[in-house]
PDB file of C-alpha atoms in Angstrom:
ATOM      1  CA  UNK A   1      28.006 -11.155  46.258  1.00 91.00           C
ATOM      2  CA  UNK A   2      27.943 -13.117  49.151  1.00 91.00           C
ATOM      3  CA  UNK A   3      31.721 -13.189  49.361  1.00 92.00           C
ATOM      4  CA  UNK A   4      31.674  -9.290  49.449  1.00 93.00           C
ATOM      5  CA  UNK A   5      28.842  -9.214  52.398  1.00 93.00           C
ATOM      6  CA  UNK A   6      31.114 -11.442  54.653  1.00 94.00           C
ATOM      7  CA  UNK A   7      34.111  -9.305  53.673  1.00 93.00           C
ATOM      8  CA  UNK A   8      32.568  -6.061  54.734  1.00 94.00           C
ATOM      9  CA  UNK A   9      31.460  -7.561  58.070  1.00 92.00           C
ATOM     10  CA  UNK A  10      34.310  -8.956  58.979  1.00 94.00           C
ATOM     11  CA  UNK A  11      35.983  -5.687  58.052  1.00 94.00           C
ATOM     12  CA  UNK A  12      33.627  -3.326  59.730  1.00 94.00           C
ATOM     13  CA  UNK A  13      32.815  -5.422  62.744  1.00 94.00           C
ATOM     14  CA  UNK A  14      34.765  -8.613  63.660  1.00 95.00           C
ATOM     15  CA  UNK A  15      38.315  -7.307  62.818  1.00 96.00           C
ATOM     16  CA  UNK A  16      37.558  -3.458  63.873  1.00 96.00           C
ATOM     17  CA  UNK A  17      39.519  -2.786  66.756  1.00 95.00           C
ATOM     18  CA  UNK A  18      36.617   0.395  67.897  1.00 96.00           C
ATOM     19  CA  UNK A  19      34.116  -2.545  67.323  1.00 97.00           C
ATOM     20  CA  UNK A  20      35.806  -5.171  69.430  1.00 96.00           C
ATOM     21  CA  UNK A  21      36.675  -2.739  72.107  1.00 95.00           C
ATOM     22  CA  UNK A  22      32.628  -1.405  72.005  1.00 96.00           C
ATOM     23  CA  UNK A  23      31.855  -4.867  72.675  1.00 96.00           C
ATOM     24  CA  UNK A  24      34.066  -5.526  75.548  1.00 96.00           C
ATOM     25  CA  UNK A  25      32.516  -2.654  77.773  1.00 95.00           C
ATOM     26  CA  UNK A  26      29.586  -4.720  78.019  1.00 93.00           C
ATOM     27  CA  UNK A  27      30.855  -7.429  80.786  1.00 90.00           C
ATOM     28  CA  UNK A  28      30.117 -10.858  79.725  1.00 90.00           C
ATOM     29  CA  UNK A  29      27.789 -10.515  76.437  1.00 95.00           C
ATOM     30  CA  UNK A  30      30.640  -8.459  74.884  1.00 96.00           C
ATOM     31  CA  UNK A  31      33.141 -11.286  74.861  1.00 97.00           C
ATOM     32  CA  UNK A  32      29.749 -14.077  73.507  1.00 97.00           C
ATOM     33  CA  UNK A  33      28.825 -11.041  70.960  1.00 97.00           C
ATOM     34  CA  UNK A  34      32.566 -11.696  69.200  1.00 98.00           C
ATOM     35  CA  UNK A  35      32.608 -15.223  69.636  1.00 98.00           C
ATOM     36  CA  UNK A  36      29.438 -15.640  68.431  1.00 97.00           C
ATOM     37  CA  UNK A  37      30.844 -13.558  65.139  1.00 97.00           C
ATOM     38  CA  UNK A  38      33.193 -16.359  64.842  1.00 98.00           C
ATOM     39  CA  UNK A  39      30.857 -19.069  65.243  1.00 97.00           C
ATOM     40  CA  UNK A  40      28.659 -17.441  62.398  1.00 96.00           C
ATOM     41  CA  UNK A  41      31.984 -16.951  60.051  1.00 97.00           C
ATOM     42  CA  UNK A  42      31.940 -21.259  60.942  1.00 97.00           C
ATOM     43  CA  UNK A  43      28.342 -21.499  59.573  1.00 97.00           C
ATOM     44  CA  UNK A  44      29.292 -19.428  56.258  1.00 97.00           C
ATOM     45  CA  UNK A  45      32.266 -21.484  55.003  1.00 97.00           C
ATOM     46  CA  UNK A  46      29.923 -24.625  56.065  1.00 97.00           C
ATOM     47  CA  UNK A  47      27.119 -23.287  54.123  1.00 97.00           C
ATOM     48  CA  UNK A  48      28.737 -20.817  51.226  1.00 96.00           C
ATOM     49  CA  UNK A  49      32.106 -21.790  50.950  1.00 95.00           C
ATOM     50  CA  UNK A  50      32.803 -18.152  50.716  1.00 95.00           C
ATOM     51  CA  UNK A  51      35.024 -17.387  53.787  1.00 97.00           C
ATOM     52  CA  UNK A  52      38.458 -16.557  52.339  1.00 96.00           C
ATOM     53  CA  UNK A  53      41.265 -17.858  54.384  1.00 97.00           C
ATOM     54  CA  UNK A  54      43.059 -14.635  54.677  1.00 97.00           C
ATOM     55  CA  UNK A  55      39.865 -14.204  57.165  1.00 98.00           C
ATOM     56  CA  UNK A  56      40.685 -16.947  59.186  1.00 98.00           C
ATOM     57  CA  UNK A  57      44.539 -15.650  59.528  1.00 98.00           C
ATOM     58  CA  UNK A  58      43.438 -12.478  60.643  1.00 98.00           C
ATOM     59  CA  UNK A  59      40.651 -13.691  63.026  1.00 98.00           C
ATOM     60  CA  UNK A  60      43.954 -15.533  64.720  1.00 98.00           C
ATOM     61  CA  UNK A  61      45.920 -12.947  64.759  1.00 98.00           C
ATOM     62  CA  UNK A  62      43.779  -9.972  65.980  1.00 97.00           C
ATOM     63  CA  UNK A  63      41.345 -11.916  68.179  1.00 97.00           C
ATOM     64  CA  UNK A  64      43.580 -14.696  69.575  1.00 97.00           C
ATOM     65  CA  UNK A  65      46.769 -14.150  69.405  1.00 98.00           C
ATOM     66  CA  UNK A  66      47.037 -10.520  69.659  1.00 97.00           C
ATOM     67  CA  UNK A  67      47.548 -10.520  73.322  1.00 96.00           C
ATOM     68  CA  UNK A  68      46.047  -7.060  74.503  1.00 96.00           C
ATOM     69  CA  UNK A  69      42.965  -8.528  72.610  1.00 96.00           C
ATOM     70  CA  UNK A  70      43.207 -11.818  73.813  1.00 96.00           C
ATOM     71  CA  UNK A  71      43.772 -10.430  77.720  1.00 95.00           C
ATOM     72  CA  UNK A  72      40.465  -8.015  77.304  1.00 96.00           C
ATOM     73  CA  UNK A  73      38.275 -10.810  75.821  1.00 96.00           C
ATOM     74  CA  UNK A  74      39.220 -13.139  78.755  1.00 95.00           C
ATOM     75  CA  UNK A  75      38.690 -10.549  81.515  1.00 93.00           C
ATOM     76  CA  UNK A  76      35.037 -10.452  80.124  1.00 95.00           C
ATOM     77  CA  UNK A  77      34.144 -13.646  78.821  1.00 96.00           C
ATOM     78  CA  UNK A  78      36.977 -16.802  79.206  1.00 96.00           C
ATOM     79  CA  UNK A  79      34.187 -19.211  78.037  1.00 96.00           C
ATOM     80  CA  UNK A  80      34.043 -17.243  74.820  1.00 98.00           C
ATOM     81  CA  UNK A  81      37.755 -16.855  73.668  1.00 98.00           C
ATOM     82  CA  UNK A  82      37.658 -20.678  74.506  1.00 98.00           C
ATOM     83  CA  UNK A  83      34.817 -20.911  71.599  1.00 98.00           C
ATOM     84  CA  UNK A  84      36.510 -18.715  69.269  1.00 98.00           C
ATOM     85  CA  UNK A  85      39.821 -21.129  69.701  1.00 98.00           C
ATOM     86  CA  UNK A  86      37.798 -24.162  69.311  1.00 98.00           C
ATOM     87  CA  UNK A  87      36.034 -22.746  65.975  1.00 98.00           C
ATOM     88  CA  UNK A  88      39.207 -22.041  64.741  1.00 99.00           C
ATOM     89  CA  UNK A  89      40.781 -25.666  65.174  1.00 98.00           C
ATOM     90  CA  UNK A  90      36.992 -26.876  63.666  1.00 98.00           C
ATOM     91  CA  UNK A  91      37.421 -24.322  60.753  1.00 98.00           C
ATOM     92  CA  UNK A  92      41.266 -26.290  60.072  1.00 98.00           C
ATOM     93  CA  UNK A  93      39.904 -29.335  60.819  1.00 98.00           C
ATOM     94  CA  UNK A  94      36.698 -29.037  58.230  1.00 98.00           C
ATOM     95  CA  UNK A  95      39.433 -27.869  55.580  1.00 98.00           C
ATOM     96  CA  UNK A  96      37.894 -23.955  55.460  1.00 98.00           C
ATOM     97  CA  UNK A  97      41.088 -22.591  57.043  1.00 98.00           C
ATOM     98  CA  UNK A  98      44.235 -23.791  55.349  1.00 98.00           C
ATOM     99  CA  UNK A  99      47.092 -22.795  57.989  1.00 98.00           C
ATOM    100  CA  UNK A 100      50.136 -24.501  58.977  1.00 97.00           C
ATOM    101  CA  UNK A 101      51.071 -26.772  61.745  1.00 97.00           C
ATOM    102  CA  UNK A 102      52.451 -24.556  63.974  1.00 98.00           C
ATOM    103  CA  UNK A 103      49.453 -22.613  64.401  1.00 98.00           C
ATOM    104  CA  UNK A 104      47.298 -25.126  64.828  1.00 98.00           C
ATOM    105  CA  UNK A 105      50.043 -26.351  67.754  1.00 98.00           C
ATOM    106  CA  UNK A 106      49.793 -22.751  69.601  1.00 98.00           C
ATOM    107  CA  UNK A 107      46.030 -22.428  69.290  1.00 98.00           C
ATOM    108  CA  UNK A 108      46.009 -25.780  70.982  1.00 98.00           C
ATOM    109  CA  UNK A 109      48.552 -24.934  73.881  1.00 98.00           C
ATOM    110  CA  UNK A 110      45.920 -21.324  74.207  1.00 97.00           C
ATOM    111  CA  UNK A 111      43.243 -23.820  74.504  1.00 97.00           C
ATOM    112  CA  UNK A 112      45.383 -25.575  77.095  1.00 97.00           C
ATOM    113  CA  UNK A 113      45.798 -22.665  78.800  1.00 96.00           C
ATOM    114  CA  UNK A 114      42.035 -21.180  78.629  1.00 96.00           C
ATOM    115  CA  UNK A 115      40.692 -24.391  80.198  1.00 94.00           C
ATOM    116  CA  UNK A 116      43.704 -23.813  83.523  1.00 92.00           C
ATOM    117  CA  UNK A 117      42.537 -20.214  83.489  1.00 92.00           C
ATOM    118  CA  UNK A 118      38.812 -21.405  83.436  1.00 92.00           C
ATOM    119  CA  UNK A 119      39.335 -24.303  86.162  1.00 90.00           C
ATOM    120  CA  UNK A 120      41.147 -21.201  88.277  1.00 87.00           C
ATOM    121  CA  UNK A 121      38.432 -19.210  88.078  1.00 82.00           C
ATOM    122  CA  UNK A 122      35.656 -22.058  88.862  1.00 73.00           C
ATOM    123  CA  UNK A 123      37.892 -22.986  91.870  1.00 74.00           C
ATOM    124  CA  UNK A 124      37.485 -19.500  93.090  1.00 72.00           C
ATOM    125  CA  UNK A 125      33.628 -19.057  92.923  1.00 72.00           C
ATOM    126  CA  UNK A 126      33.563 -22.625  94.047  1.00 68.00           C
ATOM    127  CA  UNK A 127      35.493 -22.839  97.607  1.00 67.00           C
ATOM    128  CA  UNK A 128      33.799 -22.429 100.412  1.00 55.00           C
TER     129      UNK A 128
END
């Protein structure tokens, strides 16, 4: 079933520590390659309905706010852990992921924080 096929590669891929950390060797693309996992996870529960939510709870918890995770994906890609936060809040927001307040609230403040890191980083490449 399609249920089972999104289970298996969230399982083998998205939520596989080996997988995520194969990724991340490859600067940049690693850190879009998982987001872009995320993003796809977005266009199943838009188009099947068949993302469980227990998916969405771990996607949080091993990809976001995991911080060894979270620290590795922004030292390759900030722009991307800033997508996977913001399909998270759109996954709540669209009613796929049923989660409480509080998480919501600390993805939010992570978002917050992404966009200072970002705006750090610009003002780096940027001075002159």
């Amino acid at each position: 079933t399609i249920e089972e096929s999104i289970r298996r590669g969230v399982i083998t891929r998205l939520l596989n520590p080996v997988w995520i950390n194969e990724m991340l060797k490859h600067d940049h693309h690693g850190g879009e390659k998982i987001a872009s996992r995320v993003e796809y996870l977005l266009g199943f529960a838009a188009t099947t309905h068949a993302v469980d939510n227990w998916i969405w709870d771990k996607v949080a918890e091993k990809l976001v706010f995991n911080e060894e995770i979270m620290n590795k994906i922004l030292n390759n890609n900030p722009w991307a852990f800033k997508k996977m936060i913001h399909r998270l809040i759109e996954a709540y927001e669209r009613g796929y992921w049923k989660t409480n307040d509080e998480t919501i609230k600390r993805l939010r403040e992570l978002l917050e924080k992404t966009d200072e890191y970002i705006a750090d980083i610009k003002s780096l490449i940027y001075k002159h």
